[in-house]
């Protein structure tokens, strides 16, 4: 139950960031063409929100299988081989996250020590704005650990990859349903 | 040594099935740490900057969002009806109309598999009913569907401009004439095939039907007009045009077409309702629909789907920028260029190599991933050889189109096989004859740069540069 609520919050946060970014740029365009004015802070805020959107979403994408990858080679192996290779992939992924986390930590610590603020968003220290690096990559590490555990216990044998062809079939389904009604 | 390490790590990681974003990131960071003096903190900063430092990149999530709202079966039906009313009466008219519908839907959705799925599931059945062999119907749609990435606005072109910093607006101008040209080439071939096979044609439906279907398709058509008009006219940047088109698509989908969202199944006019009653009812319903969207299942699903695709692309791009950073600091493209110049390779020979390389890569990887890996390498070489970057971009996109029709990663083939219920082998066979048209087109695009460069240069002249 708690997991489901957390899941909803994650999805809502991601959607909200996308909607907010789009709306902000749209309002900016309307302001510029309609009233010949604009907000000084809007561009920096949109860029910041889009970065948060991706950092927060990267781990979510891993969970729902939104990332793309190649599975042609892995499929050549029997199940044990696939599990070993995927496990190796997870470990390498965790190393990647670890490196980025270490780098982010050092970088953020320095920025906080110097006390740099954002350019057009006064009052927002850079280390908080860029702190999403840590949050996003900690989430990503956790998700990779979850997959690693699932591989170790034999519940899965590969990364879930996005399949644009399969997703497009949703439109076909929709059209078929419509025909039945008529 | 550095180069070998970078590429072995990258391809190794990709082969074991790691998500491409992680593979790019890990191989780049590992190479930086092993071979250069950059601190790890600077890599983290670089990654954040590639996520938050490119305003043009924002066009990608916005266009994905707008296409998610309008890539519905309902929109496809309206566009097909419009196309049929215009070219349906010519020999091979239904197939031509399907190509035209693919071109329009491609511009609205910006995605090839979605175009094949939406147009294909209606048009293939229609063509078979009208007397076309099913393999011809499927082949036409599979090929015309690839236009999704060539006709602007196209996501793949935005990815190319992200990888090379070529202006996205210019890419959008460059894709227009080639896109129309390829559609026309397909239509001409269809005309002769229909003549030879003696396929009956439909009667001319009349101007009234053209107008009626045109108005019903306006919601989709206007999107193209708004986006291309504002970009070609120099009024708005692609990012701003994309944001406007996303809001516009939301409005059309929710209030206009009502295929999804809280107003679904709510007719514009009920039987026997007075005009005033209709206006009042619609006004109230439209206002109350807006807050309802927050909890509406359809709207939430569209948002989440668009988020997933955007995140996937933007995360790959961020990591690909680290990769491009390594390439530049290690001067890898520079060394390659020197090698090529020493070999005395002329530009046209280089372009053959590019085509073969991309066609081969297209068999194994997704278009955006190929572009992000190959473009930073090929771009500096092409520049050195005097090839226009915009022209190179169009060549790469056309190659990606062909990649969508070749196994094992031919997305369009999978969709065709899903739509028709036949196997992949059948889908390949049906697409093959039409693929030849695409290959001829690729040769034309590669060796006549004016096809791609005419419009951007013409518009530049108009603006007085």
PDB file of N, CA and C in Angstrom, chain B residues 232-233 456-465:
ATOM      1  N   UNK B 232       9.528  28.656 -39.838  1.00  0.00           N
ATOM      2  CA  UNK B 232       9.988  29.153 -41.131  1.00  0.00           C
ATOM      3  C   UNK B 232       9.916  30.673 -41.183  1.00  0.00           C
ATOM      4  N   UNK B 233       8.892  31.234 -40.554  1.00  0.00           N
ATOM      5  CA  UNK B 233       8.738  32.672 -40.577  1.00  0.00           C
ATOM      6  C   UNK B 233       9.714  33.374 -39.651  1.00  0.00           C
ATOM      7  N   UNK B 456      16.222  25.914 -46.797  1.00  0.00           N
ATOM      8  CA  UNK B 456      16.874  26.755 -45.780  1.00  0.00           C
ATOM      9  C   UNK B 456      17.595  27.957 -46.386  1.00  0.00           C
ATOM     10  N   UNK B 457      18.241  27.760 -47.546  1.00  0.00           N
ATOM     11  CA  UNK B 457      18.952  28.891 -48.149  1.00  0.00           C
ATOM     12  C   UNK B 457      17.983  29.930 -48.677  1.00  0.00           C
ATOM     13  N   UNK B 458      16.871  29.440 -49.245  1.00  0.00           N
ATOM     14  CA  UNK B 458      15.856  30.351 -49.761  1.00  0.00           C
ATOM     15  C   UNK B 458      15.273  31.209 -48.636  1.00  0.00           C
ATOM     16  N   UNK B 459      14.997  30.551 -47.506  1.00  0.00           N
ATOM     17  CA  UNK B 459      14.415  31.292 -46.379  1.00  0.00           C
ATOM     18  C   UNK B 459      15.428  32.282 -45.811  1.00  0.00           C
ATOM     19  N   UNK B 460      16.694  31.853 -45.767  1.00  0.00           N
ATOM     20  CA  UNK B 460      17.744  32.775 -45.318  1.00  0.00           C
ATOM     21  C   UNK B 460      17.755  34.032 -46.177  1.00  0.00           C
ATOM     22  N   UNK B 461      17.641  33.823 -47.514  1.00  0.00           N
ATOM     23  CA  UNK B 461      17.676  34.949 -48.435  1.00  0.00           C
ATOM     24  C   UNK B 461      16.492  35.867 -48.183  1.00  0.00           C
ATOM     25  N   UNK B 462      15.324  35.225 -47.936  1.00  0.00           N
ATOM     26  CA  UNK B 462      14.112  36.015 -47.715  1.00  0.00           C
ATOM     27  C   UNK B 462      14.257  36.904 -46.493  1.00  0.00           C
ATOM     28  N   UNK B 463      14.921  36.331 -45.447  1.00  0.00           N
ATOM     29  CA  UNK B 463      15.107  37.130 -44.238  1.00  0.00           C
ATOM     30  C   UNK B 463      16.246  38.124 -44.399  1.00  0.00           C
ATOM     31  N   UNK B 464      16.936  38.047 -45.546  1.00  0.00           N
ATOM     32  CA  UNK B 464      17.942  39.059 -45.828  1.00  0.00           C
ATOM     33  C   UNK B 464      19.311  38.780 -45.271  1.00  0.00           C
ATOM     34  N   UNK B 465      19.666  37.484 -45.072  1.00  0.00           N
ATOM     35  CA  UNK B 465      21.026  37.200 -44.625  1.00  0.00           C
ATOM     36  C   UNK B 465      21.953  37.080 -45.824  1.00  0.00           C
TER      37      UNK B 465
END
